[in-house]
Amino acid sequence: MAKRPSVIPVAQPCDQLTREVVDGLRKSPKELSPVWFYDELGSDLFDRICELPEYYLTRTELSIMQAHAADMARQIGPQVAVIEFGSSTGLKTRLLLDQLESPVAYVPVDIAREQLFDTASGLARDYPELRVMPVCADFTQPFDLPKQIAAAQQRVVYFPGSTLGNFTQSQAHRLLSRMHQIAWPNGAVLIGIDLKKDPRMLELAYNDSAGVTAQFNLNALRHLNREVGANFDLHGFKHQAVWAENASRIEMRLISQRDQVVSLGGARIAIKDGEYLLTECCHKYTLDGFAKLAAESQLTVAHVWTDTEQKFSVQLLRPNVPTRS
Ligand code: AVJ
């Protein structure tokens, strides 16, 4: 093998994580990953968001689960292994597990170790028959499933919370394809999808009057200051959530209140007065639009459960039988 030329060390080495942040901030518009919301304070703030009168998502999804989990369980069938992408407080998961017929395993997959083990140990305590096997991994990247789940009749991927909305079309496609792989041949994907609706209602859900979402958004900067040694001034930015019709998404933005320069990992980023950082995108789908997206990943919508106002949906997807060519 040819010898690699030695790499010239840079004056200010920055690790992979910092590199990614800097790359995002060099785009136009400047971008930050929504993963930066979720440190300990951020997770608490998110729990508070879920309780806000304007934030209909969690409440509506829970009501759909309460009303229809029995039907979902019937369609899913007995002795399944549930693989959850992410690990929430476990409330929705419990509603599902309570109705499933003799589920054999529960495998939450989450990069946030603390949250993962908290949820997992709570469930293991309350469901003694269930094998709870947490996997600490980034679910957007390939990961191994525990060998023990081979005993299950089939695998069901659970992805609640409309978290798929955080991903772009191509990222969502890739993620759904991974889920297809896990569910194939006779399993399923059960996924929570927020639906497109009156933009006023959407903007209110992300610009609450108590200002909790603003704190949640700004906390990403605090997290970055601590984690990658950035020097964002939290008073230099203002939260705003905007409905972008052409992309069918809510954009969470932090608007710079003046010309400023931020340094991190040896890089200096100039931010203009009025310029914004895009911290999260929350795509909203029509039922048709989502069915098309799922179809691109060889998943067919088998059933849709919604609330009476069609604000939110929980959908059961089945992997297609591969067509021979
Ligand atoms: C956790 C991604 C579903 O998109 O509504 C709430 C996060 N951001 N308020 C969403 C969030 C601002 C949330 N998800």
Short mmCIF file of C-alpha atoms and ligand atoms in Angstrom, two decimals:
data_model
loop_
_atom_site.label_atom_id
_atom_site.label_comp_id
_atom_site.label_asym_id
_atom_site.label_seq_id
_atom_site.Cartn_x
_atom_site.Cartn_y
_atom_site.Cartn_z
CA MET A 1 0.00 0.00 0.00
CA ALA A 2 1.26 3.44 -0.87
CA LYS A 3 2.43 5.52 2.02
CA ARG A 4 0.20 8.46 2.76
CA PRO A 5 1.84 11.86 2.77
CA SER A 6 2.05 13.18 6.29
CA VAL A 7 -0.66 15.64 7.19
CA ILE A 8 0.45 19.11 8.15
CA PRO A 9 -0.98 19.81 11.58
CA VAL A 10 -3.24 22.84 11.65
CA ALA A 11 -2.57 25.57 14.17
CA GLN A 12 -5.89 25.12 15.90
CA PRO A 13 -7.07 21.53 15.66
CA CYS A 14 -10.80 21.12 15.79
CA ASP A 15 -12.53 17.84 16.23
CA GLN A 16 -15.18 16.35 13.99
CA LEU A 17 -18.08 17.81 15.97
CA THR A 18 -16.73 21.35 15.89
CA ARG A 19 -15.94 20.91 12.19
CA GLU A 20 -19.58 20.06 11.49
CA VAL A 21 -20.82 23.08 13.43
CA VAL A 22 -18.42 25.39 11.60
CA ASP A 23 -19.41 23.89 8.22
CA GLY A 24 -23.07 24.52 9.03
CA LEU A 25 -22.35 28.12 10.00
CA ARG A 26 -20.53 28.68 6.71
CA LYS A 27 -23.60 27.75 4.69
CA SER A 28 -26.14 30.27 3.49
CA PRO A 29 -28.42 30.48 5.39
CA LYS A 30 -26.32 29.50 8.40
CA GLU A 31 -27.42 26.18 9.92
CA LEU A 32 -27.17 24.42 13.25
CA SER A 33 -28.28 20.84 13.90
CA PRO A 34 -31.36 20.46 16.13
CA VAL A 35 -29.37 17.94 18.21
CA TRP A 36 -27.90 21.01 19.96
CA PHE A 37 -31.25 21.67 21.63
CA TYR A 38 -31.03 18.60 23.78
CA ASP A 39 -28.76 18.96 26.75
CA GLU A 40 -30.29 18.50 30.20
CA LEU A 41 -31.91 21.94 30.29
CA GLY A 42 -33.04 21.56 26.67
CA SER A 43 -34.75 18.25 27.39
CA ASP A 44 -36.58 19.87 30.32
CA LEU A 45 -37.61 22.77 28.12
CA PHE A 46 -38.88 20.34 25.50
CA ASP A 47 -41.01 18.60 28.14
CA ARG A 48 -42.46 22.01 28.98
CA ILE A 49 -43.15 22.69 25.28
CA CYS A 50 -45.20 19.49 25.14
CA GLU A 51 -47.48 20.94 27.85
CA LEU A 52 -48.03 24.31 26.14
CA PRO A 53 -51.58 25.08 25.00
CA GLU A 54 -50.32 26.09 21.52
CA TYR A 55 -48.19 22.98 21.02
CA TYR A 56 -50.87 20.54 19.88
CA LEU A 57 -48.50 17.81 18.60
CA THR A 58 -47.75 15.71 21.69
CA ARG A 59 -51.23 16.00 23.13
CA THR A 60 -52.86 15.04 19.83
CA GLU A 61 -50.54 12.10 19.21
CA LEU A 62 -51.19 10.83 22.73
CA SER A 63 -54.94 11.05 22.19
CA ILE A 64 -54.60 9.09 18.94
CA MET A 65 -52.59 6.42 20.76
CA GLN A 66 -55.15 6.29 23.56
CA ALA A 67 -58.03 5.87 21.15
CA HIS A 68 -56.42 3.48 18.64
CA ALA A 69 -53.48 1.59 20.17
CA ALA A 70 -55.67 -1.51 20.46
CA ASP A 71 -56.43 -1.38 16.75
CA MET A 72 -52.76 -0.76 15.96
CA ALA A 73 -51.76 -3.75 18.08
CA ARG A 74 -54.30 -5.97 16.32
CA GLN A 75 -52.92 -5.02 12.93
CA ILE A 76 -49.34 -5.48 14.06
CA GLY A 77 -49.84 -8.97 15.47
CA PRO A 78 -48.35 -11.06 18.31
CA GLN A 79 -44.80 -11.62 19.58
CA VAL A 80 -43.08 -8.72 17.95
CA ALA A 81 -39.85 -6.97 18.78
CA VAL A 82 -40.41 -3.21 18.97
CA ILE A 83 -37.45 -1.13 17.81
CA GLU A 84 -37.94 2.51 18.75
CA PHE A 85 -35.95 5.19 16.93
CA GLY A 86 -35.17 7.64 19.73
CA SER A 87 -36.35 7.31 23.30
CA SER A 88 -38.96 9.67 24.60
CA THR A 89 -40.43 9.74 28.08
CA GLY A 90 -41.91 6.36 27.11
CA LEU A 91 -45.53 7.45 27.50
CA LYS A 92 -46.60 6.69 23.92
CA THR A 93 -44.51 3.52 23.92
CA ARG A 94 -46.37 2.28 27.01
CA LEU A 95 -49.72 2.90 25.35
CA LEU A 96 -48.56 0.68 22.49
CA LEU A 97 -46.92 -2.02 24.64
CA ASP A 98 -50.03 -2.25 26.82
CA GLN A 99 -52.05 -3.34 23.79
CA LEU A 100 -49.56 -5.55 21.91
CA GLU A 101 -50.06 -9.29 22.29
CA SER A 102 -47.05 -10.81 24.11
CA PRO A 103 -44.36 -8.50 22.73
CA VAL A 104 -40.95 -10.20 23.13
CA ALA A 105 -38.48 -7.36 23.06
CA TYR A 106 -38.19 -3.58 23.22
CA VAL A 107 -35.11 -1.97 21.71
CA PRO A 108 -34.87 1.82 22.10
CA VAL A 109 -32.11 3.38 19.98
CA ASP A 110 -30.81 6.76 21.09
CA ILE A 111 -27.55 8.68 21.09
CA ALA A 112 -28.48 10.40 24.39
CA ARG A 113 -27.24 7.80 26.88
CA GLU A 114 -28.87 9.13 30.06
CA GLN A 115 -32.32 9.52 28.53
CA LEU A 116 -31.97 6.10 26.88
CA PHE A 117 -31.18 4.26 30.11
CA ASP A 118 -33.77 6.17 32.12
CA THR A 119 -36.53 5.20 29.68
CA ALA A 120 -35.23 1.64 29.34
CA SER A 121 -34.97 0.94 33.05
CA GLY A 122 -38.43 2.36 33.70
CA LEU A 123 -39.92 0.09 31.07
CA ALA A 124 -37.95 -2.97 32.21
CA ARG A 125 -39.35 -2.45 35.70
CA ASP A 126 -42.96 -2.12 34.56
CA TYR A 127 -42.88 -4.84 31.86
CA PRO A 128 -41.06 -7.79 33.48
CA GLU A 129 -41.96 -10.15 30.60
CA LEU A 130 -40.35 -7.89 28.05
CA ARG A 131 -36.66 -8.06 27.10
CA VAL A 132 -35.56 -4.43 27.15
CA MET A 133 -32.34 -3.98 25.20
CA PRO A 134 -31.28 -0.34 24.75
CA VAL A 135 -28.86 0.46 21.94
CA CYS A 136 -26.81 3.63 22.32
CA ALA A 137 -26.36 4.76 18.73
CA ASP A 138 -27.10 7.53 16.25
CA PHE A 139 -30.12 6.09 14.43
CA THR A 140 -29.35 8.10 11.30
CA GLN A 141 -26.29 5.87 10.86
CA PRO A 142 -26.23 2.07 10.42
CA PHE A 143 -26.29 0.24 13.77
CA ASP A 144 -26.46 -3.40 14.90
CA LEU A 145 -29.56 -4.84 16.51
CA PRO A 146 -29.19 -7.22 19.47
CA LYS A 147 -28.96 -10.84 18.28
CA GLN A 148 -31.60 -11.94 20.80
CA ILE A 149 -34.45 -10.35 18.87
CA ALA A 150 -34.18 -13.11 16.25
CA ALA A 151 -36.70 -15.03 18.38
CA ALA A 152 -39.42 -12.50 17.55
CA GLN A 153 -42.09 -13.27 14.93
CA GLN A 154 -41.37 -9.95 13.30
CA ARG A 155 -39.81 -6.54 13.91
CA VAL A 156 -41.80 -3.33 14.25
CA VAL A 157 -40.08 0.03 14.05
CA TYR A 158 -41.75 2.69 16.21
CA PHE A 159 -40.90 6.32 15.37
CA PRO A 160 -43.32 8.64 17.21
CA GLY A 161 -43.25 12.40 17.71
CA SER A 162 -43.12 13.53 14.08
CA THR A 163 -39.35 13.53 14.45
CA LEU A 164 -39.10 12.49 10.79
CA GLY A 165 -40.15 16.10 10.11
CA ASN A 166 -36.71 17.26 11.25
CA PHE A 167 -35.09 15.64 8.23
CA THR A 168 -34.83 16.87 4.65
CA GLN A 169 -36.49 14.89 1.89
CA SER A 170 -33.33 12.92 1.06
CA GLN A 171 -32.43 12.31 4.72
CA ALA A 172 -36.00 11.16 5.41
CA HIS A 173 -35.78 8.83 2.43
CA ARG A 174 -32.58 7.29 3.76
CA LEU A 175 -34.04 6.90 7.26
CA LEU A 176 -37.24 5.28 5.98
CA SER A 177 -35.13 2.89 3.88
CA ARG A 178 -33.29 1.82 7.05
CA MET A 179 -36.64 1.22 8.73
CA HIS A 180 -37.77 -0.79 5.72
CA GLN A 181 -34.65 -2.95 6.07
CA ILE A 182 -35.43 -3.68 9.72
CA ALA A 183 -39.14 -4.38 9.12
CA TRP A 184 -38.62 -6.58 6.09
CA PRO A 185 -40.10 -9.09 5.24
CA ASN A 186 -43.20 -9.29 7.47
CA GLY A 187 -42.77 -6.50 10.02
CA ALA A 188 -44.03 -2.93 10.01
CA VAL A 189 -43.20 0.69 10.72
CA LEU A 190 -45.46 2.70 13.05
CA ILE A 191 -44.71 6.37 12.64
CA GLY A 192 -46.08 9.68 13.97
CA ILE A 193 -46.42 12.34 11.28
CA ASP A 194 -47.61 15.91 11.83
CA LEU A 195 -49.95 17.10 9.09
CA LYS A 196 -49.98 20.28 7.03
CA LYS A 197 -52.55 22.76 8.30
CA ASP A 198 -53.39 26.45 8.69
CA PRO A 199 -50.01 28.24 8.86
CA ARG A 200 -51.29 30.41 11.71
CA MET A 201 -51.84 27.38 13.88
CA LEU A 202 -48.39 26.04 12.96
CA GLU A 203 -46.62 29.32 13.67
CA LEU A 204 -48.36 29.64 17.04
CA ALA A 205 -47.26 26.13 18.02
CA TYR A 206 -43.63 27.20 17.55
CA ASN A 207 -43.96 30.81 18.84
CA ASP A 208 -45.72 30.20 22.15
CA SER A 209 -46.85 33.17 24.21
CA ALA A 210 -44.98 32.00 27.32
CA GLY A 211 -41.70 32.09 25.40
CA VAL A 212 -40.66 28.54 26.24
CA THR A 213 -39.83 27.70 22.63
CA ALA A 214 -37.67 30.85 22.48
CA GLN A 215 -35.70 29.64 25.51
CA PHE A 216 -35.45 26.18 23.96
CA ASN A 217 -34.10 27.63 20.71
CA LEU A 218 -31.58 29.94 22.42
CA ASN A 219 -30.39 27.10 24.64
CA ALA A 220 -28.74 25.53 21.57
CA LEU A 221 -26.25 28.42 21.69
CA ARG A 222 -25.59 27.91 25.40
CA HIS A 223 -25.02 24.21 24.73
CA LEU A 224 -22.55 25.06 21.93
CA ASN A 225 -20.70 27.53 24.12
CA ARG A 226 -20.17 24.79 26.70
CA GLU A 227 -19.57 21.84 24.38
CA VAL A 228 -17.40 23.26 21.60
CA GLY A 229 -16.13 26.40 23.32
CA ALA A 230 -18.10 28.86 21.20
CA ASN A 231 -18.79 32.38 22.46
CA PHE A 232 -22.33 33.08 21.31
CA ASP A 233 -23.99 35.96 23.15
CA LEU A 234 -27.50 34.73 23.93
CA HIS A 235 -28.73 38.33 24.11
CA GLY A 236 -27.52 38.91 20.56
CA PHE A 237 -30.20 36.66 19.02
CA LYS A 238 -33.98 36.50 18.93
CA HIS A 239 -36.13 33.44 18.38
CA GLN A 240 -38.59 33.29 15.52
CA ALA A 241 -40.45 30.40 13.91
CA VAL A 242 -41.58 30.96 10.34
CA TRP A 243 -43.80 28.90 8.06
CA ALA A 244 -41.99 28.38 4.74
CA GLU A 245 -44.76 27.42 2.33
CA ASN A 246 -42.55 26.33 -0.59
CA ALA A 247 -40.69 23.82 1.58
CA SER A 248 -43.84 22.96 3.59
CA ARG A 249 -42.01 23.41 6.86
CA ILE A 250 -41.69 25.46 9.99
CA GLU A 251 -38.22 26.97 10.26
CA MET A 252 -36.88 27.65 13.73
CA ARG A 253 -34.59 30.63 13.44
CA LEU A 254 -32.32 32.69 15.67
CA ILE A 255 -32.10 36.21 14.28
CA SER A 256 -28.95 38.20 14.92
CA GLN A 257 -29.77 41.53 16.60
CA ARG A 258 -26.59 43.24 15.36
CA ASP A 259 -23.43 42.67 13.33
CA GLN A 260 -21.36 40.26 15.38
CA VAL A 261 -18.49 37.81 15.18
CA VAL A 262 -18.57 34.43 16.90
CA SER A 263 -15.49 32.29 17.39
CA LEU A 264 -15.41 28.55 17.80
CA GLY A 265 -12.76 25.92 17.19
CA GLY A 266 -10.37 28.57 15.90
CA ALA A 267 -12.86 29.75 13.28
CA ARG A 268 -14.40 33.20 13.24
CA ILE A 269 -17.90 33.53 11.87
CA ALA A 270 -19.30 36.95 10.98
CA ILE A 271 -23.05 37.28 11.40
CA LYS A 272 -24.86 40.32 10.05
CA ASP A 273 -27.60 42.29 11.73
CA GLY A 274 -30.90 40.61 10.79
CA GLU A 275 -29.19 37.47 9.47
CA TYR A 276 -30.54 34.25 10.94
CA LEU A 277 -29.28 30.84 12.04
CA LEU A 278 -31.57 27.99 10.96
CA THR A 279 -31.69 25.70 14.00
CA GLU A 280 -34.46 23.27 13.02
CA CYS A 281 -36.82 22.42 10.19
CA CYS A 282 -40.14 20.79 10.97
CA HIS A 283 -41.61 19.46 7.73
CA LYS A 284 -45.37 19.04 7.60
CA TYR A 285 -46.92 16.50 5.27
CA THR A 286 -50.20 15.92 3.53
CA LEU A 287 -51.40 12.31 3.71
CA ASP A 288 -50.67 11.97 -0.03
CA GLY A 289 -47.27 13.61 0.25
CA PHE A 290 -46.20 11.30 3.01
CA ALA A 291 -47.50 8.20 1.20
CA LYS A 292 -45.32 9.19 -1.79
CA LEU A 293 -42.27 9.68 0.42
CA ALA A 294 -42.83 6.28 2.07
CA ALA A 295 -43.28 4.63 -1.34
CA GLU A 296 -39.83 5.86 -2.41
CA SER A 297 -38.47 3.70 0.41
CA GLN A 298 -40.58 0.69 -0.59
CA LEU A 299 -43.04 1.24 2.25
CA THR A 300 -46.80 1.15 1.71
CA VAL A 301 -49.23 2.95 4.00
CA ALA A 302 -51.45 0.20 5.41
CA HIS A 303 -53.44 2.32 7.85
CA VAL A 304 -53.70 5.94 9.02
CA TRP A 305 -55.12 6.98 12.38
CA THR A 306 -55.84 10.68 12.93
CA ASP A 307 -57.66 12.93 15.36
CA THR A 308 -61.05 14.35 14.36
CA GLU A 309 -59.47 17.60 13.11
CA GLN A 310 -56.74 15.78 11.15
CA LYS A 311 -54.02 17.68 12.94
CA PHE A 312 -51.71 14.71 13.44
CA SER A 313 -51.42 11.15 12.17
CA VAL A 314 -50.04 7.83 13.28
CA GLN A 315 -49.41 5.59 10.29
CA LEU A 316 -48.73 1.90 9.85
CA LEU A 317 -46.37 1.16 6.97
CA ARG A 318 -45.66 -2.27 5.49
CA PRO A 319 -42.53 -3.18 3.52
CA ASN A 320 -43.25 -3.93 -0.14
CA VAL A 321 -42.55 -7.35 -1.53
CA PRO A 322 -39.58 -6.81 -3.83
CA THR A 323 -40.55 -6.94 -7.50
CA ARG A 324 -38.44 -9.26 -9.64
CA SER A 325 -36.93 -7.71 -12.71
C1 AVJ B 1 -39.32 16.87 18.56
C2 AVJ B 1 -38.92 17.42 16.32
C3 AVJ B 1 -41.08 16.73 16.98
O1 AVJ B 1 -40.66 19.47 15.39
O2 AVJ B 1 -42.23 19.94 16.77
C4 AVJ B 1 -40.77 21.62 19.31
C5 AVJ B 1 -39.31 19.77 18.26
N1 AVJ B 1 -39.11 22.24 18.12
N2 AVJ B 1 -40.74 22.97 19.28
C6 AVJ B 1 -41.12 19.49 16.54
C7 AVJ B 1 -39.74 21.17 18.57
C8 AVJ B 1 -39.75 23.33 18.58
C9 AVJ B 1 -40.35 18.88 17.70
N3 AVJ B 1 -39.90 17.51 17.39
#
